[in-house]
Every structure is written in structure tokens, then in C-alpha cells.
Amino acid sequence: MDKLGVFGRIIGYKMFRSVGWPKMLPLNLTIGLTYRCNSRCKTCNVWRRESRDELSVGEFDEVFRKIGGAYWFTLSGGEPFLRNDIVDVCRSVHDNCKPGIINIPTNGLLCDVIPERVKEILEVCPNSQIVVNVSMDGIGEQHNEIRGVKGNFERAMKTYEALRSLNSDNFELGIHSVISVFNVHELPLIHKKLSELNPDSYITEIAEARVELNTMDMNITPSLEDYTKAVDYLSEIIKGEKWNKTSKLTQAFRLEYYKLVKKVLRDKKQVIPCFAGFASAQIAPDGDVWTCCIRAEPLGNLRDVDYDFRKIWFGDKANKLRVAIKTGECYCPLANASYTNMLCNLRTLTKVVLRWAS
């Protein structure tokens, strides 16, 4: 699916959310490959979840073959590169779904494994943009303390430098920071130092309560005041820098995302309509289907329906949960879903396009 196809489906998603027709498959799919993780982050307890009965490559083949096209896939964890078969999973996504983007976040700890795996992924997925985001929440010891692993920063840097040497037209290397109570005051310095590494993109996401990550009772989300100071600084940097057309579009969405998060923290409600369950979804490592990872409420399991995503996606439980989302029963600033929400919101999308075209 190309970008024009994405924009052409927006009206369909708006009608699906408004009147329940036409029934649409997701544009944005997150695939949880594993709960296993070699980090012990202060902002995440996913490693405490029992990771068993993970879908095999053969099972993923069945799922992807039956689900068909989606534009954006995120292969997440835990740490996705702990799956020794991640290259085969990427090949299956690429060949069956023909996505425009395959995004893979990583903590970078497997510095002797990740660069070679990414090189193989680039070879087997020539028609998709492969985006790898290396997580760095601080500089040096601050990052190691937040991530709970000695030497994490050094190993992540080794991974980053090896990935930076890869030469492929369909590869984008980014740096990702989780903004939490543990680093929000140092974000200007963190951004300054990490920007010197010349990543293709620098993205942030706010630490928040998620069922998936077992963080519902953790005090990790920065205050509105602290978050505002941090992202207002980042916004001014973005506005003052020169970007190529593709990066400029990404940064235009980023600026709107920062505004959105501030409003959600302030108002504690959906600021723009949420399209989780309509245009975005997640598949857990064991085959459970969720509308999103914040609620992580199973709609059904793919193994119970012969791996036919449609049977779950258009089922009664999914329809009931869509009503709850549509009526504003929940709200969150989840980055992955927020970008889909902004794409499907005419006012926000107009702002993004105008900034991109200026």
C-alpha cells in the first residue's frame, strides 16, 4: 500500500467509526513478538510477564496471509531481537502484507546480533521502508540507571554505530527516548547530545500507565508542567532546523503530537477522536488481538479462529469495545495510536500539511 492509498482510506475509517460501515481492516498494526526483555527499565515491567506460547513464524504466515495489506507495521516486544526468527517474521510481513513501513524499536543491548539481523531484514524486505529506533533515555550512567542494566548505554551506542554504517535506500535509523519522571528535567541536554549522533529521526514518547507493560500503579508520568517545558524546548528546536521533505512531514506530525499530549494531560480526556479499534490494532505474542496496548483487553485469540484476524476484528466483542472507545470511556497519549488518530482528524491533518508545505 502506498501513501496515496493511505490517504484514500481515511474517509473510510471516519465512516467506520461514525456509522459502522464500511468495515475496515487496520492501517496501523503493532505485532508483539515477545514479552521477553533483557532490560529492567524503571518505566516498564513487561519483562515480568510470562512469555510463553509465542506465535511461530508459520503461524504468523497464516495471520499475515489472511489479513492482507496494512501500511504501517511495528514489531515490538519486550526486546524484538530476542526472537531468533525475526528476519523470517519480517519476510512474512513484507511478502504477505506489502507494508510501506516496518518499524522495529530496540534497546540495542544485543550489539553483536542486531546489526547483522537488520542487514538481513533489509535484504528480504526491499519494498518496505525499514525503520529501527534505538532507545536512549539518557546519556551514559543516567541511561544505564533508567534501563536497569550496567553498560546499556555503551552497548546501545555500539549497536547504533554499526547500524549507521549500513547503506540501504530503504533504511532509516532513529533514536527514541521515553520521557519520564526520571529524565524530564535533563531532556534538553539529552536531546543535544543525542542529536550530535545525526539520527535520521529523534522521537520521544511519554511514560504512561499501560496494562501491557504492567505499569498501571507506577508513578512514572511527568507532570504537565515538567512535560510542557521539555517538549516546548524540543518544538523550538524542530521549528528552527532544516529538514528534507520526508523528515519535514515527520516533524510536522511530531509538533502536533506534543500539543496533543499536553492537552490530554491537562484535560484528561480524548482531545481528538481515537481510532484504536478502527484504524489501529495490536496482536500480542500469544495471538490475542487488542485494540491497543493501553487497555490490552483481548477481543479473541487468533489460534481459536484458524488465524483469521477478520473473524475477531469484526466480531461482537470488538464492536462493543469500539463503542466504549468512541464514547470516550478511555483516553491516553499513546504515540503509536496518536499518529493514526491525527492522520484521521481533518483539523490536525490540515495543520500538518500546511506546516509541511510551508
Tab-separated table of C-alpha atoms in Angstrom:
chain	number	residue	atom	x	y	z
A	1	MET	CA	0.000	0.000	0.000
A	2	ASP	CA	1.468	3.414	-0.956
A	3	LYS	CA	0.943	6.797	0.717
A	4	LEU	CA	-1.833	7.752	-1.682
A	5	GLY	CA	-3.643	4.577	-0.707
A	6	VAL	CA	-3.308	5.593	2.954
A	7	PHE	CA	-4.941	8.987	2.404
A	8	GLY	CA	-7.640	7.383	0.299
A	9	ARG	CA	-8.657	5.156	3.223
A	10	ILE	CA	-9.049	7.970	5.757
A	11	ILE	CA	-12.647	8.703	4.724
A	12	GLY	CA	-13.422	5.014	5.061
A	13	TYR	CA	-12.077	4.918	8.630
A	14	LYS	CA	-14.043	8.027	9.584
A	15	MET	CA	-17.253	6.404	8.284
A	16	PHE	CA	-16.387	3.117	10.005
A	17	ARG	CA	-16.057	4.955	13.322
A	18	SER	CA	-19.121	7.131	12.726
A	19	VAL	CA	-21.707	4.711	11.315
A	20	GLY	CA	-20.032	1.299	11.426
A	21	TRP	CA	-19.624	0.989	7.660
A	22	PRO	CA	-17.626	0.217	5.579
A	23	LYS	CA	-15.941	-2.353	7.780
A	24	MET	CA	-12.207	-1.692	7.517
A	25	LEU	CA	-9.080	-3.615	8.460
A	26	PRO	CA	-6.398	-1.660	10.364
A	27	LEU	CA	-3.981	0.698	8.676
A	28	ASN	CA	-1.545	0.511	11.590
A	29	LEU	CA	-0.703	-2.861	13.157
A	30	THR	CA	1.585	-3.495	16.120
A	31	ILE	CA	2.849	-7.059	16.400
A	32	GLY	CA	4.134	-8.075	19.819
A	33	LEU	CA	6.796	-10.671	19.095
A	34	THR	CA	7.691	-11.464	22.704
A	35	TYR	CA	7.407	-10.247	26.284
A	36	ARG	CA	10.980	-11.372	26.909
A	37	CYS	CA	13.321	-8.477	27.573
A	38	ASN	CA	16.951	-8.099	28.644
A	39	SER	CA	16.347	-4.621	30.113
A	40	ARG	CA	14.948	-3.904	33.575
A	41	CYS	CA	13.569	-0.429	32.953
A	42	LYS	CA	12.161	1.822	35.672
A	43	THR	CA	9.366	2.734	33.250
A	44	CYS	CA	8.375	-0.777	32.169
A	45	ASN	CA	7.621	-4.163	33.728
A	46	VAL	CA	6.928	-6.098	30.537
A	47	TRP	CA	9.839	-8.418	31.351
A	48	ARG	CA	7.880	-9.628	34.389
A	49	ARG	CA	5.132	-11.003	32.145
A	50	GLU	CA	5.278	-14.684	31.339
A	51	SER	CA	6.196	-15.038	27.691
A	52	ARG	CA	5.064	-18.447	26.518
A	53	ASP	CA	3.171	-19.868	23.572
A	54	GLU	CA	4.552	-17.172	21.262
A	55	LEU	CA	3.208	-17.372	17.733
A	56	SER	CA	5.631	-19.218	15.465
A	57	VAL	CA	6.760	-17.998	12.057
A	58	GLY	CA	4.396	-20.493	10.455
A	59	GLU	CA	1.507	-19.110	12.486
A	60	PHE	CA	2.470	-15.548	11.585
A	61	ASP	CA	2.463	-16.614	7.929
A	62	GLU	CA	-1.160	-17.709	8.295
A	63	VAL	CA	-2.137	-14.486	10.093
A	64	PHE	CA	-0.454	-12.178	7.576
A	65	ARG	CA	-1.646	-14.132	4.567
A	66	LYS	CA	-5.251	-13.808	5.694
A	67	ILE	CA	-5.108	-10.223	6.929
A	68	GLY	CA	-3.697	-8.753	3.717
A	69	GLY	CA	-2.425	-5.205	3.361
A	70	ALA	CA	-1.666	-2.665	6.093
A	71	TYR	CA	0.606	0.335	5.659
A	72	TRP	CA	2.473	0.542	8.955
A	73	PHE	CA	3.729	-2.437	10.973
A	74	THR	CA	5.542	-2.128	14.292
A	75	LEU	CA	7.329	-5.270	15.515
A	76	SER	CA	7.660	-4.764	19.252
A	77	GLY	CA	8.486	-6.576	22.456
A	78	GLY	CA	9.883	-6.919	25.072
A	79	GLU	CA	13.025	-6.842	23.014
A	80	PRO	CA	12.073	-7.978	19.473
A	81	PHE	CA	15.608	-9.042	18.567
A	82	LEU	CA	15.448	-11.761	21.215
A	83	ARG	CA	13.366	-13.598	18.618
A	84	ASN	CA	15.963	-15.534	16.656
A	85	ASP	CA	13.481	-15.757	13.784
A	86	ILE	CA	12.779	-12.012	13.499
A	87	VAL	CA	14.148	-11.950	9.950
A	88	ASP	CA	11.656	-14.633	8.903
A	89	VAL	CA	8.803	-12.735	10.582
A	90	CYS	CA	9.785	-9.570	8.681
A	91	ARG	CA	9.912	-11.522	5.427
A	92	SER	CA	6.425	-12.849	6.107
A	93	VAL	CA	5.074	-9.336	6.808
A	94	HIS	CA	6.737	-7.975	3.675
A	95	ASP	CA	5.653	-10.729	1.301
A	96	ASN	CA	2.090	-11.139	2.546
A	97	CYS	CA	1.088	-7.584	3.525
A	98	LYS	CA	3.351	-5.376	1.376
A	99	PRO	CA	3.571	-2.602	4.010
A	100	GLY	CA	5.050	0.796	3.323
A	101	ILE	CA	6.848	0.820	6.689
A	102	ILE	CA	8.162	-1.826	9.077
A	103	ASN	CA	9.201	-0.212	12.351
A	104	ILE	CA	11.322	-2.041	14.948
A	105	PRO	CA	12.176	-0.484	18.341
A	106	THR	CA	15.157	-1.936	20.221
A	107	ASN	CA	17.089	-1.366	23.428
A	108	GLY	CA	20.289	-2.047	21.485
A	109	LEU	CA	21.754	-4.451	24.060
A	110	LEU	CA	22.363	-7.256	21.540
A	111	CYS	CA	25.121	-5.273	19.841
A	112	ASP	CA	26.689	-8.397	18.278
A	113	VAL	CA	23.365	-9.597	16.845
A	114	ILE	CA	21.176	-6.641	15.872
A	115	PRO	CA	23.285	-5.110	13.031
A	116	GLU	CA	23.523	-8.421	11.179
A	117	ARG	CA	19.812	-9.134	11.658
A	118	VAL	CA	18.886	-5.679	10.350
A	119	LYS	CA	21.143	-6.193	7.334
A	120	GLU	CA	19.280	-9.425	6.570
A	121	ILE	CA	15.897	-7.733	7.066
A	122	LEU	CA	16.849	-5.036	4.561
A	123	GLU	CA	17.702	-7.745	2.040
A	124	VAL	CA	14.451	-9.709	2.440
A	125	CYS	CA	12.206	-6.609	2.620
A	126	PRO	CA	13.355	-4.484	-0.338
A	127	ASN	CA	9.980	-2.838	-0.969
A	128	SER	CA	9.309	-1.579	2.560
A	129	GLN	CA	10.947	1.242	4.487
A	130	ILE	CA	12.698	-0.366	7.463
A	131	VAL	CA	12.844	1.925	10.486
A	132	VAL	CA	14.913	0.898	13.512
A	133	ASN	CA	14.719	3.096	16.620
A	134	VAL	CA	17.404	2.593	19.263
A	135	SER	CA	16.190	3.525	22.744
A	136	MET	CA	18.287	6.027	24.705
A	137	ASP	CA	16.692	7.653	27.751
A	138	GLY	CA	19.768	9.464	28.991
A	139	ILE	CA	23.496	9.886	28.500
A	140	GLY	CA	25.913	7.370	29.977
A	141	GLU	CA	25.114	6.304	33.533
A	142	GLN	CA	21.723	8.033	33.568
A	143	HIS	CA	20.547	5.765	30.742
A	144	ASN	CA	22.028	2.696	32.460
A	145	GLU	CA	20.206	3.529	35.694
A	146	ILE	CA	16.840	4.106	33.998
A	147	ARG	CA	17.193	0.951	31.916
A	148	GLY	CA	18.461	-1.126	34.845
A	149	VAL	CA	21.434	-2.699	33.055
A	150	LYS	CA	25.099	-1.863	33.518
A	151	GLY	CA	26.804	-0.902	30.275
A	152	ASN	CA	23.487	-0.482	28.446
A	153	PHE	CA	24.425	2.918	27.005
A	154	GLU	CA	27.761	1.679	25.702
A	155	ARG	CA	26.197	-1.370	24.068
A	156	ALA	CA	23.344	0.692	22.589
A	157	MET	CA	25.940	3.082	21.157
A	158	LYS	CA	27.858	0.164	19.646
A	159	THR	CA	24.633	-1.066	18.035
A	160	TYR	CA	23.800	2.421	16.772
A	161	GLU	CA	27.239	2.949	15.230
A	162	ALA	CA	27.104	-0.423	13.472
A	163	LEU	CA	23.629	0.311	12.116
A	164	ARG	CA	24.762	3.763	10.994
A	165	SER	CA	27.277	2.077	8.685
A	166	LEU	CA	24.560	0.172	6.805
A	167	ASN	CA	23.996	1.596	3.358
A	168	SER	CA	20.499	0.972	2.037
A	169	ASP	CA	17.942	3.231	0.392
A	170	ASN	CA	15.105	1.635	2.381
A	171	PHE	CA	16.673	2.061	5.836
A	172	GLU	CA	16.022	4.750	8.435
A	173	LEU	CA	17.833	4.821	11.777
A	174	GLY	CA	16.309	6.750	14.641
A	175	ILE	CA	16.789	7.360	18.343
A	176	HIS	CA	13.864	7.021	20.740
A	177	SER	CA	13.590	8.470	24.251
A	178	VAL	CA	10.883	7.769	26.828
A	179	ILE	CA	10.178	10.978	28.744
A	180	SER	CA	9.549	10.078	32.385
A	181	VAL	CA	9.899	11.479	35.892
A	182	PHE	CA	13.459	10.115	35.782
A	183	ASN	CA	14.751	12.263	32.901
A	184	VAL	CA	12.267	15.028	32.075
A	185	HIS	CA	14.409	17.778	33.626
A	186	GLU	CA	17.502	16.697	31.669
A	187	LEU	CA	15.776	16.383	28.301
A	188	PRO	CA	17.423	19.477	26.707
A	189	LEU	CA	20.881	18.065	27.449
A	190	ILE	CA	19.846	14.547	26.382
A	191	HIS	CA	18.459	15.857	23.099
A	192	LYS	CA	21.564	17.985	22.452
A	193	LYS	CA	23.965	15.082	22.970
A	194	LEU	CA	21.908	12.527	21.022
A	195	SER	CA	21.368	14.929	18.123
A	196	GLU	CA	25.138	15.008	17.671
A	197	LEU	CA	24.847	11.374	16.547
A	198	ASN	CA	22.920	12.595	13.465
A	199	PRO	CA	19.995	10.146	13.607
A	200	ASP	CA	17.530	10.186	10.720
A	201	SER	CA	14.890	10.977	13.325
A	202	TYR	CA	14.732	11.666	17.049
A	203	ILE	CA	11.409	10.716	18.617
A	204	THR	CA	10.066	10.778	22.144
A	205	GLU	CA	7.169	9.145	23.915
A	206	ILE	CA	5.756	9.938	27.325
A	207	ALA	CA	5.947	7.244	30.012
A	208	GLU	CA	2.434	6.193	30.933
A	209	ALA	CA	0.287	3.572	32.582
A	210	ARG	CA	-0.255	0.562	30.293
A	211	VAL	CA	-1.805	-2.790	31.018
A	212	GLU	CA	0.604	-4.406	28.560
A	213	LEU	CA	3.666	-3.087	30.409
A	214	ASN	CA	2.327	-3.741	33.932
A	215	THR	CA	2.787	-0.056	34.792
A	216	MET	CA	-0.743	0.796	35.913
A	217	ASP	CA	0.292	1.586	39.509
A	218	MET	CA	3.680	3.154	38.781
A	219	ASN	CA	4.436	6.860	39.232
A	220	ILE	CA	6.376	7.346	36.003
A	221	THR	CA	4.444	10.001	34.053
A	222	PRO	CA	5.905	13.515	34.338
A	223	SER	CA	3.691	16.379	35.430
A	224	LEU	CA	2.030	18.588	32.849
A	225	GLU	CA	4.308	21.471	33.851
A	226	ASP	CA	7.523	19.458	33.536
A	227	TYR	CA	6.471	17.777	30.294
A	228	THR	CA	5.430	21.117	28.788
A	229	LYS	CA	8.823	22.687	29.489
A	230	ALA	CA	10.613	19.716	27.920
A	231	VAL	CA	8.576	19.434	24.725
A	232	ASP	CA	8.315	23.185	24.219
A	233	TYR	CA	12.096	23.148	24.070
A	234	LEU	CA	12.046	20.301	21.538
A	235	SER	CA	9.389	22.078	19.475
A	236	GLU	CA	11.519	25.206	19.141
A	237	ILE	CA	14.470	23.101	18.009
A	238	ILE	CA	12.328	21.351	15.391
A	239	LYS	CA	10.965	24.644	14.060
A	240	GLY	CA	14.447	26.087	13.712
A	241	GLU	CA	16.061	23.207	11.811
A	242	LYS	CA	16.113	22.420	8.098
A	243	TRP	CA	14.539	19.135	7.014
A	244	ASN	CA	14.125	17.309	3.740
A	245	LYS	CA	10.551	16.764	2.558
A	246	THR	CA	10.112	13.339	4.180
A	247	SER	CA	11.652	14.318	7.522
A	248	LYS	CA	9.774	17.614	7.475
A	249	LEU	CA	6.474	15.738	7.305
A	250	THR	CA	7.541	13.521	10.219
A	251	GLN	CA	8.495	16.544	12.296
A	252	ALA	CA	5.225	18.306	11.458
A	253	PHE	CA	3.366	15.331	12.952
A	254	ARG	CA	5.764	15.390	15.912
A	255	LEU	CA	4.910	19.019	16.718
A	256	GLU	CA	1.202	18.231	16.707
A	257	TYR	CA	1.805	15.166	18.867
A	258	TYR	CA	3.486	17.275	21.552
A	259	LYS	CA	0.479	19.628	21.583
A	260	LEU	CA	-1.874	16.664	21.782
A	261	VAL	CA	-0.111	15.088	24.760
A	262	LYS	CA	-0.167	18.376	26.688
A	263	LYS	CA	-3.915	18.676	26.127
A	264	VAL	CA	-4.537	15.058	27.192
A	265	LEU	CA	-2.517	15.553	30.388
A	266	ARG	CA	-4.421	18.779	31.085
A	267	ASP	CA	-7.973	17.765	30.154
A	268	LYS	CA	-7.797	14.030	30.971
A	269	LYS	CA	-9.995	13.055	28.045
A	270	GLN	CA	-9.796	12.244	24.334
A	271	VAL	CA	-8.739	15.518	22.742
A	272	ILE	CA	-9.314	14.221	19.217
A	273	PRO	CA	-11.302	11.088	18.310
A	274	CYS	CA	-9.434	7.842	18.970
A	275	PHE	CA	-9.294	5.348	16.094
A	276	ALA	CA	-7.890	2.427	18.078
A	277	GLY	CA	-10.117	-0.489	17.165
A	278	PHE	CA	-10.871	1.122	13.831
A	279	ALA	CA	-7.609	2.098	12.084
A	280	SER	CA	-5.063	0.662	14.535
A	281	ALA	CA	-4.718	-2.592	16.468
A	282	GLN	CA	-2.229	-4.859	18.206
A	283	ILE	CA	-1.544	-8.574	18.201
A	284	ALA	CA	0.015	-9.925	21.413
A	285	PRO	CA	2.799	-12.547	21.366
A	286	ASP	CA	0.350	-15.357	22.208
A	287	GLY	CA	-2.114	-14.389	19.454
A	288	ASP	CA	-4.546	-12.264	21.465
A	289	VAL	CA	-5.941	-9.334	19.468
A	290	TRP	CA	-6.223	-5.937	21.198
A	291	THR	CA	-7.494	-2.552	20.084
A	292	CYS	CA	-4.425	-1.072	21.797
A	293	CYS	CA	-1.758	-1.872	24.384
A	294	ILE	CA	-3.077	0.634	26.927
A	295	ARG	CA	-6.213	-1.399	27.664
A	296	ALA	CA	-4.770	-4.688	26.354
A	297	GLU	CA	-8.264	-6.161	26.523
A	298	PRO	CA	-8.414	-9.343	24.409
A	299	LEU	CA	-11.004	-9.391	21.638
A	300	GLY	CA	-10.201	-13.005	20.899
A	301	ASN	CA	-7.262	-15.253	20.104
A	302	LEU	CA	-6.103	-15.973	16.571
A	303	ARG	CA	-5.453	-19.624	17.330
A	304	ASP	CA	-9.146	-20.078	18.108
A	305	VAL	CA	-10.288	-18.781	14.691
A	306	ASP	CA	-7.804	-20.530	12.395
A	307	TYR	CA	-5.634	-17.353	12.378
A	308	ASP	CA	-8.343	-15.336	10.644
A	309	PHE	CA	-7.966	-11.806	12.027
A	310	ARG	CA	-11.224	-10.716	10.370
A	311	LYS	CA	-13.331	-13.089	12.492
A	312	ILE	CA	-12.094	-11.335	15.636
A	313	TRP	CA	-11.893	-7.805	14.245
A	314	PHE	CA	-15.497	-7.802	13.057
A	315	GLY	CA	-16.850	-9.803	15.991
A	316	ASP	CA	-19.271	-8.781	18.747
A	317	LYS	CA	-16.623	-8.172	21.413
A	318	ALA	CA	-14.669	-5.865	19.101
A	319	ASN	CA	-17.835	-3.949	18.280
A	320	LYS	CA	-18.656	-3.454	21.970
A	321	LEU	CA	-15.162	-2.192	22.725
A	322	ARG	CA	-15.337	0.206	19.770
A	323	VAL	CA	-18.440	1.750	21.340
A	324	ALA	CA	-16.515	2.295	24.592
A	325	ILE	CA	-13.638	3.939	22.744
A	326	LYS	CA	-15.917	6.048	20.592
A	327	THR	CA	-17.837	7.381	23.608
A	328	GLY	CA	-14.605	8.467	25.294
A	329	GLU	CA	-14.571	5.877	28.056
A	330	CYS	CA	-10.773	5.907	27.878
A	331	TYR	CA	-8.068	8.364	26.883
A	332	CYS	CA	-4.283	8.274	26.567
A	333	PRO	CA	-1.328	9.870	24.759
A	334	LEU	CA	-0.043	6.600	23.264
A	335	ALA	CA	2.267	7.712	20.442
A	336	ASN	CA	1.664	4.868	18.010
A	337	ALA	CA	-2.116	5.234	18.084
A	338	SER	CA	-1.940	9.034	18.269
A	339	TYR	CA	-0.295	9.319	14.872
A	340	THR	CA	-3.102	7.310	13.315
A	341	ASN	CA	-5.629	9.473	15.178
A	342	MET	CA	-4.003	12.651	13.859
A	343	LEU	CA	-3.993	11.262	10.338
A	344	CYS	CA	-7.737	10.625	10.612
A	345	ASN	CA	-8.507	14.047	12.121
A	346	LEU	CA	-9.102	16.657	9.415
A	347	ARG	CA	-8.163	19.656	11.542
A	348	THR	CA	-4.892	18.164	12.760
A	349	LEU	CA	-4.024	16.751	9.348
A	350	THR	CA	-4.589	20.162	7.752
A	351	LYS	CA	-2.165	21.771	10.225
A	352	VAL	CA	0.427	19.109	9.466
A	353	VAL	CA	0.100	19.501	5.699
A	354	LEU	CA	0.288	23.302	5.876
A	355	ARG	CA	3.424	23.162	8.007
A	356	TRP	CA	4.962	20.554	5.710
A	357	ALA	CA	4.197	22.639	2.605
A	358	SER	CA	5.472	25.928	4.051
